[in-house]
Coordinates of C-alpha atoms in Angstrom, one line a residue:
C1 CA -11.5 -2.4 9.8
V2 CA -11.2 -2.7 6.0
G3 CA -7.7 -1.4 6.2
C4 CA -6.5 -4.9 7.3
H5 CA -9.2 -7.3 6.2
Q6 CA -12.6 -7.6 4.4
L7 CA -15.8 -6.7 6.3
G8 CA -19.0 -8.5 5.5
Q9 CA -18.0 -12.1 4.7
E10 CA -19.5 -14.8 6.9
S11 CA -16.6 -14.6 9.4
T12 CA -17.2 -11.0 10.2
R13 CA -21.0 -10.7 9.9
T14 CA -21.3 -13.4 12.6
I15 CA -19.8 -13.6 16.1
P16 CA -17.6 -16.7 16.8
A17 CA -19.1 -18.9 19.4
Q18 CA -15.6 -19.4 20.9
L19 CA -15.7 -15.8 22.2
G20 CA -18.5 -16.7 24.6
H21 CA -22.0 -15.3 25.4
F22 CA -22.7 -11.6 25.5
E23 CA -25.6 -9.5 26.6
S24 CA -25.5 -7.4 23.4
G25 CA -23.9 -7.2 20.0
A26 CA -22.0 -4.1 21.1
D27 CA -20.5 -6.1 24.0
A28 CA -19.5 -8.9 21.6
W29 CA -17.7 -6.5 19.3
M30 CA -16.0 -4.9 22.3
R31 CA -14.5 -8.3 23.1
R32 CA -13.9 -9.4 19.5
V33 CA -11.6 -6.5 18.5
Q34 CA -9.3 -7.2 21.5
S35 CA -8.3 -10.5 19.9
G36 CA -4.7 -11.2 18.8
Q37 CA -1.6 -9.2 18.4
W38 CA -3.4 -6.3 16.8
G39 CA -6.1 -6.1 19.5
N40 CA -4.7 -3.1 21.3
A41 CA -4.7 -1.1 18.0
M42 CA -8.2 -2.1 17.1
T43 CA -9.4 -1.2 20.5
N44 CA -7.6 2.1 20.6
R45 CA -9.1 3.0 17.2
L46 CA -12.7 2.1 18.1
A47 CA -12.8 3.0 21.8
G48 CA -10.3 5.8 21.7
Q49 CA -10.1 7.7 18.4
L50 CA -13.8 7.0 17.6
G51 CA -15.0 7.3 21.2
G52 CA -16.6 3.8 21.3
V53 CA -19.3 4.8 18.8
P54 CA -18.6 1.9 16.3
Y55 CA -19.4 -0.8 18.8
K56 CA -23.1 0.1 18.8
Y57 CA -23.3 0.0 15.0
F58 CA -21.3 -3.1 14.5
G59 CA -23.3 -4.8 17.2
D60 CA -26.6 -3.7 15.6
W61 CA -25.4 -5.0 12.2
T62 CA -24.5 -8.5 13.4
E63 CA -27.7 -8.7 15.5
R64 CA -29.8 -7.9 12.4
V65 CA -27.9 -10.4 10.3
A66 CA -28.5 -13.1 13.1
K67 CA -32.2 -12.3 12.8
G68 CA -32.2 -13.0 9.1
E69 CA -31.9 -9.5 7.6
L70 CA -30.5 -9.5 4.1
P71 CA -28.6 -6.8 2.1
K72 CA -30.9 -4.4 0.2
N73 CA -28.8 -4.7 -2.9
K74 CA -28.1 -7.8 -5.0
P75 CA -24.7 -8.0 -6.6
P76 CA -25.1 -7.9 -10.4
R77 CA -23.8 -10.7 -12.5
P78 CA -20.6 -10.1 -14.6
L79 CA -21.2 -8.2 -17.8
G80 CA -19.2 -7.6 -20.9
I81 CA -15.5 -7.8 -20.4
E82 CA -16.1 -9.0 -16.8
R83 CA -17.2 -12.3 -18.2
N84 CA -13.8 -12.8 -19.9
I85 CA -11.8 -13.0 -16.7
V86 CA -9.5 -16.0 -16.1
V87 CA -8.3 -16.5 -12.5
T88 CA -5.5 -18.8 -11.5
A89 CA -4.8 -19.2 -7.7
W90 CA -2.1 -20.9 -5.7
E91 CA -1.8 -21.4 -1.9
W92 CA 1.5 -20.5 -0.3
S93 CA 3.0 -19.5 3.0
A94 CA 1.5 -21.0 6.2
P95 CA -2.1 -21.1 7.7
D96 CA -1.1 -18.9 10.7
K97 CA 0.8 -16.3 8.5
Y98 CA -0.3 -13.6 6.2
L99 CA 1.1 -11.7 3.2
H100 CA 0.9 -8.0 2.5
D101 CA 1.7 -8.2 -1.2
L102 CA 3.8 -9.8 -3.9
I103 CA 6.0 -8.7 -6.8
S104 CA 6.5 -10.3 -10.2
S105 CA 8.4 -7.8 -12.4
D106 CA 10.0 -4.4 -13.0
R107 CA 7.2 -1.8 -13.2
R108 CA 9.1 0.1 -15.9
K109 CA 9.8 -3.0 -18.0
P110 CA 7.3 -5.7 -17.3
T111 CA 9.0 -8.3 -19.4
V112 CA 11.7 -8.6 -16.7
N113 CA 11.5 -12.0 -15.0
A114 CA 9.2 -13.4 -17.6
Y115 CA 7.7 -16.7 -16.5
G116 CA 9.8 -16.4 -13.4
P117 CA 9.0 -16.7 -9.7
V118 CA 6.9 -14.2 -7.8
Y119 CA 8.0 -13.1 -4.3
G120 CA 5.7 -12.6 -1.3
A121 CA 5.9 -9.9 1.4
P122 CA 4.9 -11.3 4.8
E123 CA 5.2 -8.1 6.7
Y124 CA 4.8 -8.6 10.4
S125 CA 3.9 -12.3 10.3
T126 CA 7.2 -14.0 9.6
D127 CA 10.8 -13.7 8.3
N128 CA 10.1 -16.4 5.7
M129 CA 9.6 -14.9 2.3
P130 CA 7.5 -17.3 0.1
I131 CA 8.5 -17.7 -3.5
L132 CA 6.1 -19.2 -6.0
D133 CA 7.2 -20.8 -9.3
P134 CA 4.0 -20.6 -11.4
R135 CA 5.5 -22.9 -14.1
T136 CA 6.0 -25.8 -11.8
H137 CA 3.4 -24.8 -9.2
T138 CA 5.9 -25.2 -6.4
V139 CA 6.5 -23.0 -3.4
S140 CA 9.8 -22.4 -1.7
S141 CA 10.9 -19.8 0.9
F142 CA 13.9 -17.7 1.8
R143 CA 14.5 -16.7 5.4
M144 CA 15.3 -13.0 5.4
P145 CA 18.1 -12.2 7.9
V146 CA 18.9 -9.0 9.8
A147 CA 22.2 -7.4 10.6
D148 CA 21.8 -8.2 14.3
P149 CA 20.1 -11.5 14.9
N150 CA 19.6 -10.5 18.5
M151 CA 17.7 -7.3 17.7
P152 CA 14.1 -7.1 19.2
L153 CA 11.2 -8.4 17.2
S154 CA 9.8 -5.8 14.8
L155 CA 6.7 -5.6 16.9
G156 CA 5.6 -3.2 19.6
P157 CA 6.2 0.6 19.8
G158 CA 6.7 2.1 16.3
H159 CA 5.2 -1.0 14.6
A160 CA 1.7 -2.0 13.5
G161 CA 1.6 -5.1 15.7
Q162 CA 2.4 -6.2 19.2
V163 CA 4.7 -8.9 20.7
K164 CA 1.9 -10.4 22.8
V165 CA -1.8 -10.9 22.2
T166 CA -4.2 -8.5 23.9
A167 CA -6.9 -11.2 24.4
P168 CA -7.2 -14.7 23.1
S169 CA -8.2 -15.2 19.5
P170 CA -11.1 -17.4 18.6
Y171 CA -8.8 -19.0 16.1
W172 CA -5.4 -19.2 17.7
G173 CA -6.1 -18.8 21.4
D174 CA -3.4 -16.9 23.3
R175 CA -0.6 -17.9 20.9
A176 CA 1.4 -15.1 19.4
I177 CA 1.6 -16.1 15.7
W178 CA 3.6 -13.1 14.4
D179 CA 7.3 -13.3 15.1
T180 CA 9.2 -11.2 12.5
R181 CA 12.4 -9.1 12.6
A182 CA 12.7 -8.5 8.9
N183 CA 9.2 -7.0 8.6
Q184 CA 9.2 -7.1 4.8
H185 CA 6.3 -4.9 3.7
N186 CA 6.6 -4.5 0.0
A187 CA 9.1 -5.1 -2.9
M188 CA 10.0 -4.1 -6.4
L189 CA 12.2 -5.8 -9.1
D190 CA 14.9 -3.9 -10.9
G191 CA 16.0 -4.4 -14.5
K192 CA 18.4 -7.2 -13.4
G193 CA 15.7 -9.2 -11.7
R194 CA 16.9 -8.4 -8.2
V195 CA 14.3 -7.9 -5.5
W196 CA 14.5 -4.6 -3.6
L197 CA 12.6 -4.9 -0.3
A198 CA 11.2 -2.4 2.2
A199 CA 12.4 -4.4 5.1
S200 CA 14.0 -4.0 8.6
V201 CA 17.7 -4.6 8.7
R202 CA 18.3 -3.5 12.3
G203 CA 16.5 -2.0 15.3
R204 CA 14.8 1.4 15.3
P205 CA 17.6 3.7 16.6
N206 CA 19.5 5.2 13.7
P207 CA 23.3 5.1 13.4
A208 CA 25.3 8.3 14.2
W209 CA 25.6 9.3 10.5
C210 CA 21.9 9.9 10.3
K211 CA 21.7 12.2 13.3
K212 CA 22.4 15.7 14.3
G213 CA 26.2 16.4 14.2
S214 CA 26.8 14.1 11.2
D215 CA 28.6 15.4 8.1
H216 CA 26.1 13.6 5.8
P217 CA 24.6 16.2 3.5
S218 CA 21.0 15.1 4.3
A219 CA 21.6 14.9 8.0
K220 CA 22.9 18.5 8.0
V221 CA 19.6 19.7 6.7
F222 CA 17.2 17.4 8.5
P223 CA 18.7 14.8 11.0
L224 CA 16.8 11.7 11.7
D225 CA 16.9 9.6 14.9
L226 CA 14.7 6.6 14.2
S227 CA 13.5 4.4 11.4
S228 CA 11.4 1.3 11.8
R229 CA 12.1 -0.3 8.4
Q230 CA 14.9 0.2 5.9
V231 CA 15.9 -1.5 2.6
A232 CA 17.3 -4.9 1.6
V233 CA 18.1 -6.3 -1.8
F234 CA 17.8 -10.0 -2.7
D235 CA 19.5 -11.6 -5.7
P236 CA 17.5 -14.7 -6.7
K237 CA 20.4 -16.0 -8.8
T238 CA 23.0 -16.0 -6.0
K239 CA 20.7 -16.0 -3.0
Q240 CA 22.7 -13.0 -1.7
Y241 CA 20.8 -10.7 0.6
D242 CA 22.3 -7.3 1.3
F243 CA 21.4 -4.6 3.8
V244 CA 20.9 -1.0 2.7
D245 CA 20.7 1.0 5.9
T246 CA 18.4 4.0 5.4
C247 CA 17.9 6.7 8.0
F248 CA 14.3 7.2 7.0
G249 CA 11.5 4.6 7.3
T250 CA 10.3 2.7 4.2
H251 CA 7.0 1.3 3.1
H252 CA 6.5 1.1 -0.7
P253 CA 9.5 1.1 -3.1
Q254 CA 9.4 2.4 -6.7
F255 CA 12.2 2.9 -9.2
G256 CA 12.5 6.2 -11.0
Y257 CA 13.2 6.6 -14.7
D258 CA 16.6 8.2 -14.3
A259 CA 20.1 6.9 -15.3
D260 CA 20.9 6.2 -11.6
N261 CA 17.9 3.8 -11.2
T262 CA 17.0 5.7 -8.1
L263 CA 14.8 3.8 -5.7
W264 CA 12.2 6.1 -4.1
L265 CA 10.5 5.1 -0.9
S266 CA 7.3 6.0 0.9
G267 CA 6.8 5.6 4.7
T268 CA 9.6 8.2 5.0
G269 CA 7.9 10.5 7.5
Q270 CA 8.8 14.1 7.2
V271 CA 11.2 13.7 4.2
A272 CA 11.5 12.4 0.7
G273 CA 13.9 9.5 0.8
W274 CA 15.8 7.7 -1.9
V275 CA 18.6 5.2 -2.6
N276 CA 20.8 5.8 -5.6
T277 CA 21.2 2.1 -6.7
K278 CA 23.9 2.9 -9.2
T279 CA 26.0 4.3 -6.4
W280 CA 25.1 1.4 -4.2
D281 CA 26.2 -1.1 -6.8
E282 CA 29.5 0.7 -7.2
T283 CA 30.3 1.3 -3.6
R284 CA 28.1 -0.9 -1.4
D285 CA 28.2 2.1 0.9
A286 CA 24.7 3.2 2.2
R287 CA 26.1 6.6 3.3
K288 CA 27.0 7.4 -0.2
A289 CA 23.9 6.0 -1.8
V290 CA 21.2 7.1 0.6
G291 CA 19.7 10.6 0.7
W292 CA 16.7 12.5 2.0
F293 CA 15.2 16.0 2.1
P294 CA 12.3 17.7 3.9
F295 CA 9.2 18.8 2.0
V296 CA 9.6 22.6 1.4
L297 CA 6.9 24.8 -0.3
D298 CA 8.1 27.6 -2.5
A299 CA 6.3 30.1 -0.3
N300 CA 8.1 33.2 -1.7
G301 CA 7.3 32.1 -5.3
N302 CA 10.7 32.7 -6.8
G303 CA 11.2 29.1 -8.1
N304 CA 14.3 28.5 -6.0
L305 CA 15.0 26.8 -2.7
D306 CA 15.7 29.4 0.0
E307 CA 16.0 29.5 3.7
F308 CA 12.7 28.1 5.1
T309 CA 10.6 28.4 8.2
D310 CA 9.8 25.3 10.1
A311 CA 6.4 23.5 9.7
G312 CA 3.6 25.2 11.6
K313 CA 5.6 28.5 12.1
P314 CA 4.3 31.8 10.8
A315 CA 5.3 32.8 7.2
A316 CA 8.4 35.0 6.9
A317 CA 9.1 37.4 4.2
G318 CA 11.4 36.1 1.5
K319 CA 11.5 32.6 3.0
D320 CA 10.1 29.3 1.9
A321 CA 8.1 27.0 4.3
R322 CA 8.6 23.4 5.4
F323 CA 5.5 21.4 4.9
N324 CA 4.3 18.9 7.4
P325 CA 2.8 15.9 5.5
G326 CA 1.0 14.5 8.6
S327 CA 1.5 10.8 8.7
G328 CA 3.9 11.2 5.8
P329 CA 4.1 9.7 2.3
Y330 CA 2.1 6.5 1.7
A331 CA 2.2 5.6 -2.0
V332 CA 5.2 6.8 -4.0
M333 CA 4.9 7.6 -7.7
P334 CA 7.9 8.6 -9.9
H335 CA 6.7 10.6 -12.9
P336 CA 7.6 8.7 -16.1
T337 CA 8.9 11.8 -18.0
D338 CA 9.6 15.0 -15.9
G339 CA 11.6 13.5 -13.0
S340 CA 9.3 14.6 -10.2
I341 CA 8.2 12.2 -7.5
W342 CA 4.6 12.2 -6.2
Y343 CA 3.1 10.7 -3.1
T344 CA -0.3 10.2 -1.5
S345 CA 0.0 11.9 1.8
G346 CA -1.8 12.4 5.0
V347 CA -3.4 8.9 4.8
F348 CA -3.4 8.2 8.6
G349 CA -3.3 11.8 9.9
G350 CA -2.9 15.3 8.7
R351 CA -4.3 16.8 5.5
P352 CA -5.0 14.1 2.8
G353 CA -3.8 14.8 -0.7
F354 CA -1.1 14.5 -3.4
L355 CA 2.4 15.7 -2.5
R356 CA 5.0 16.5 -5.2
F357 CA 8.8 16.6 -4.7
D358 CA 11.2 17.8 -7.4
P359 CA 14.7 16.2 -6.9
R360 CA 16.3 18.9 -9.0
T361 CA 15.0 22.0 -7.1
R362 CA 14.3 20.2 -3.8
L363 CA 11.0 22.1 -3.8
S364 CA 7.6 20.5 -3.1
E365 CA 3.9 21.1 -3.9
F366 CA 0.8 19.9 -2.1
Y367 CA -2.7 19.4 -3.4
Q368 CA -5.4 18.6 -0.9
V369 CA -8.3 16.3 -2.0
P370 CA -11.8 17.8 -2.1
K371 CA -13.7 17.5 1.1
E372 CA -16.3 15.2 -0.5
A373 CA -13.5 12.7 -1.1
I374 CA -12.9 12.5 2.7
G375 CA -9.4 11.0 2.3
L376 CA -7.3 8.7 0.1
R377 CA -4.9 5.8 0.4
G378 CA -2.8 4.0 -2.2
G379 CA -2.3 5.6 -5.6
D380 CA -0.3 5.7 -8.8
I381 CA 0.6 7.9 -11.8
D382 CA -0.2 7.2 -15.4
K383 CA 2.0 7.8 -18.5
N384 CA 0.6 11.3 -18.9
G385 CA 1.3 12.4 -15.4
V386 CA -2.3 12.1 -14.1
L387 CA -2.5 10.8 -10.6
W388 CA -5.1 8.2 -9.5
A389 CA -5.9 7.1 -5.9
S390 CA -8.3 5.0 -3.9
G391 CA -10.7 7.5 -2.2
S392 CA -12.3 7.1 1.2
S393 CA -15.7 8.2 -0.1
G394 CA -16.0 5.1 -2.4
H395 CA -14.5 6.9 -5.4
L396 CA -11.5 6.6 -7.6
I397 CA -9.8 10.0 -7.4
S398 CA -7.9 11.6 -10.2
F399 CA -5.7 14.7 -10.3
D400 CA -4.3 16.4 -13.3
R401 CA -1.8 19.1 -12.5
R402 CA -1.9 20.4 -16.1
K403 CA -5.4 21.7 -15.4
C404 CA -4.4 24.0 -12.7
E405 CA -5.3 27.6 -13.5
G406 CA -3.5 29.5 -10.8
P407 CA 0.1 29.8 -9.6
L408 CA 1.6 26.5 -8.4
N409 CA 3.9 28.3 -5.9
G410 CA 3.8 31.4 -3.8
P411 CA 2.1 32.2 -0.5
N412 CA -1.4 30.9 -1.5
A413 CA -0.2 27.6 -3.0
T414 CA -0.8 25.7 0.2
G415 CA -3.1 22.8 -0.8
N416 CA -6.5 24.2 -2.0
H417 CA -5.2 26.2 -5.0
C418 CA -6.2 23.7 -7.7
P419 CA -9.7 22.3 -7.2
E420 CA -10.1 22.2 -11.0
G421 CA -7.4 19.4 -11.2
F422 CA -9.5 16.9 -9.3
A423 CA -12.2 14.5 -10.5
M424 CA -14.0 11.7 -8.7
H425 CA -15.3 8.4 -10.3
R426 CA -17.7 6.3 -8.3
Y427 CA -16.7 2.7 -7.6
P428 CA -19.3 0.0 -8.2
G429 CA -21.2 -1.5 -5.4
P430 CA -24.0 -0.2 -3.1
G431 CA -23.7 3.0 -1.2
F432 CA -24.9 4.2 2.2
E433 CA -28.5 5.4 2.4
D434 CA -27.5 8.8 3.6
Y435 CA -24.6 9.1 1.1
P436 CA -26.2 8.0 -2.2
N437 CA -23.4 9.4 -4.4
G438 CA -20.7 7.2 -3.0
S439 CA -20.0 3.5 -2.9
A440 CA -19.4 1.6 0.3
E441 CA -16.3 0.1 -1.4
G442 CA -13.2 0.6 0.8
S443 CA -10.5 0.4 -1.9
Y444 CA -7.0 0.0 -0.4
Y445 CA -4.7 0.7 -3.4
T446 CA -4.7 1.9 -7.0
W447 CA -2.2 0.9 -9.6
V448 CA -1.9 2.1 -13.3
D449 CA -1.2 -0.5 -16.0
H450 CA 1.2 1.4 -18.2
H451 CA 2.0 -1.5 -20.6
N452 CA -1.3 -3.4 -21.0
T453 CA 0.1 -6.2 -18.8
V454 CA -3.5 -7.2 -17.8
G455 CA -5.3 -7.0 -21.1
L456 CA -7.6 -4.0 -20.5
G457 CA -5.3 -1.7 -22.5
E458 CA -2.5 0.7 -21.8
N459 CA -2.7 3.4 -19.1
V460 CA -5.7 1.9 -17.3
P461 CA -6.0 2.5 -13.5
I462 CA -6.9 -0.6 -11.6
S463 CA -8.0 -0.4 -7.9
T464 CA -8.3 -3.1 -5.3
A465 CA -12.0 -3.9 -4.8
N466 CA -11.6 -4.9 -1.2
L467 CA -15.3 -5.4 -0.3
Q468 CA -16.0 -7.0 -3.7
D469 CA -13.5 -9.9 -3.7
G470 CA -11.1 -8.5 -6.3
F471 CA -10.2 -5.5 -8.5
V472 CA -11.9 -2.8 -10.5
G473 CA -10.5 -1.3 -13.7
Y474 CA -11.5 2.1 -15.0
K475 CA -11.5 2.2 -18.8
D476 CA -13.3 4.6 -21.2
G477 CA -15.4 6.0 -18.3
Q478 CA -16.6 2.5 -17.3
M479 CA -15.8 0.5 -14.2
I480 CA -14.8 -3.2 -14.9
L481 CA -15.1 -5.5 -11.9
M482 CA -12.7 -8.5 -11.8
R483 CA -13.6 -10.9 -9.0
V484 CA -11.8 -13.8 -7.5
P485 CA -14.8 -16.1 -7.0
Y486 CA -13.3 -18.8 -4.8
P487 CA -12.7 -18.9 -2.0
M488 CA -15.0 -16.0 -1.1
G489 CA -13.5 -13.2 0.8
F490 CA -10.5 -12.4 -1.4
Y491 CA -8.8 -9.1 -0.3
A492 CA -5.7 -7.5 -1.8
K493 CA -3.5 -4.7 -0.7
G494 CA -1.7 -4.2 -4.0
L495 CA -1.2 -5.5 -7.5
D496 CA 1.4 -5.9 -10.2
G497 CA 1.5 -6.8 -13.9
R498 CA 3.8 -8.9 -16.0
I499 CA 4.2 -9.8 -19.7
D500 CA 5.7 -13.3 -20.0
D501 CA 5.4 -13.5 -23.8
P502 CA 4.2 -10.5 -25.8
N503 CA 3.4 -12.8 -28.7
A504 CA 1.3 -15.2 -26.8
G505 CA -1.9 -13.1 -26.7
W506 CA -3.9 -13.1 -23.5
K507 CA -2.1 -16.1 -22.2
G508 CA 1.3 -14.3 -22.2
R509 CA 0.3 -11.5 -19.8
G510 CA -1.6 -11.0 -16.6
L511 CA -2.2 -9.2 -13.3
W512 CA -0.5 -10.6 -10.2
S513 CA -1.6 -10.1 -6.6
A514 CA -1.8 -11.8 -3.2
S515 CA -4.5 -12.1 -0.7
G516 CA -3.2 -9.2 1.5
D517 CA -5.5 -9.4 4.5
R518 CA -3.9 -10.0 7.9
T519 CA -6.5 -12.8 8.6
P520 CA -6.6 -15.5 5.8
W521 CA -8.7 -17.6 8.1
L522 CA -11.6 -15.2 7.7
N523 CA -12.2 -16.3 4.1
E524 CA -14.5 -19.1 3.0
F525 CA -12.1 -21.8 4.0
G526 CA -11.9 -20.8 7.6
K527 CA -9.0 -21.9 9.9
G528 CA -6.4 -23.7 7.9
A529 CA -6.7 -21.4 4.9
R530 CA -3.4 -20.2 3.6
P531 CA -2.7 -16.9 1.8
L532 CA -3.2 -16.9 -2.0
A533 CA -1.2 -15.8 -5.0
V534 CA -3.5 -15.0 -7.9
Q535 CA -3.0 -14.2 -11.6
I536 CA -5.9 -12.6 -13.5
Q537 CA -5.9 -12.7 -17.3
V538 CA -8.5 -11.2 -19.7
R539 CA -9.6 -13.3 -22.7
P540 CA -11.0 -11.7 -25.9
D541 CA -14.2 -13.5 -25.3
P542 CA -15.6 -16.0 -22.6
L543 CA -14.8 -19.1 -24.7
A544 CA -11.4 -18.1 -26.0
R545 CA -8.6 -20.7 -25.7

């Protein structure tokens, strides 16, 4: 549940009366999760993948709450730096829409777009991209087009949402409130202030140049037939919106540190995928700018890319081996200095871990998280090349490849060859009684502040604290919780940092994020609540002006 919205606020710890009367809490939950355009997926997850077991426990939980049972742990009051937090929030978009994320600057140079507008990512909810001007406190929007205005909605098979509701919602009835084609999931600014979007520009079937028989260099190695989301670029100065047709799917975009300003994408399935934006600017030809390559382990250990066996096939003497990343790359993390590209991988299926791709050799490496970590989701890389990710066990996971003692390639380098590179750092918050060493926190994403844009210092990893209304930074071995106190129920799926004025002290910098849950109406405001854009700043002391 916490992959899409918070769990535990008043809206979820009680059963809406509009759903009707039920003989048991389990029955109420069985009906509840069928609501809306994501009802089929919630039902498939709980009743199918998990065999119906969660209904019993969710039902027991809400029944105990209804009888007056209280949590066994009381949240601590803010301490130390936590008392210095300043939160500014704006409402934007519409009450029946949601936002996945926002972007405010260029990750590599966070003074880009100083004091400028921030751009929302409405994902499946709408084609209208909200734009907030924080100086004037005004909100506008840009309607994102697609190449074929008659293409099907970006809902249904291959997407994380349906065209029709499964069962009426207690908030919106049987009205389908999501209606997107552009399906803009995430964005990143470049050094010119342009907004590069992971967005659909067409339907799912790929053009011929992506497929088998094409003379495109990438298609010759690994042809691709489908992609549910591609790339678009929006120029705020001219309002021009260009389509960059990729053969691979897209999810999170991040720019590399190379001279070509290569845009690396996640959500690419079985391949590493990129857009050479220098080539794109020069040619406006996606076929020349777009490339991809499968993940291949150096199984023979010679340091070179050789003929490789397909994923799942027996090893063959002298050959390398294609690696199956399961559900594929999720977070994408260009290394700041060595040119490699890292991903969190296997988030939704397959072996969870960190996946490395070297654009120069076209070889990959995979490092599976320890079993006690269970899994991982969003992650980032710091300036030293250390990886950080939100762990399923209620920990911030770190991985330092420099600590690996054994060979990083060869027949035994298949995922479990560097346990010494991992460390786990417990998130704040209560844990489960039978799992006392973990936190119940279900963090969605981790981002590293390279440039002290927030005010906690350089190279500080910051995770979304999705069950604690905000974010948590990890500095000098300590967790620092930064809450959005009002309205209760804030839930983010990502974050960004910007420096508006490096000489203005704490007022000239800050963390930016959006309420990223798919259900804004579950927060304290209830139906009618709109998504939020928030800026978090850190004062030197609680009374600083």
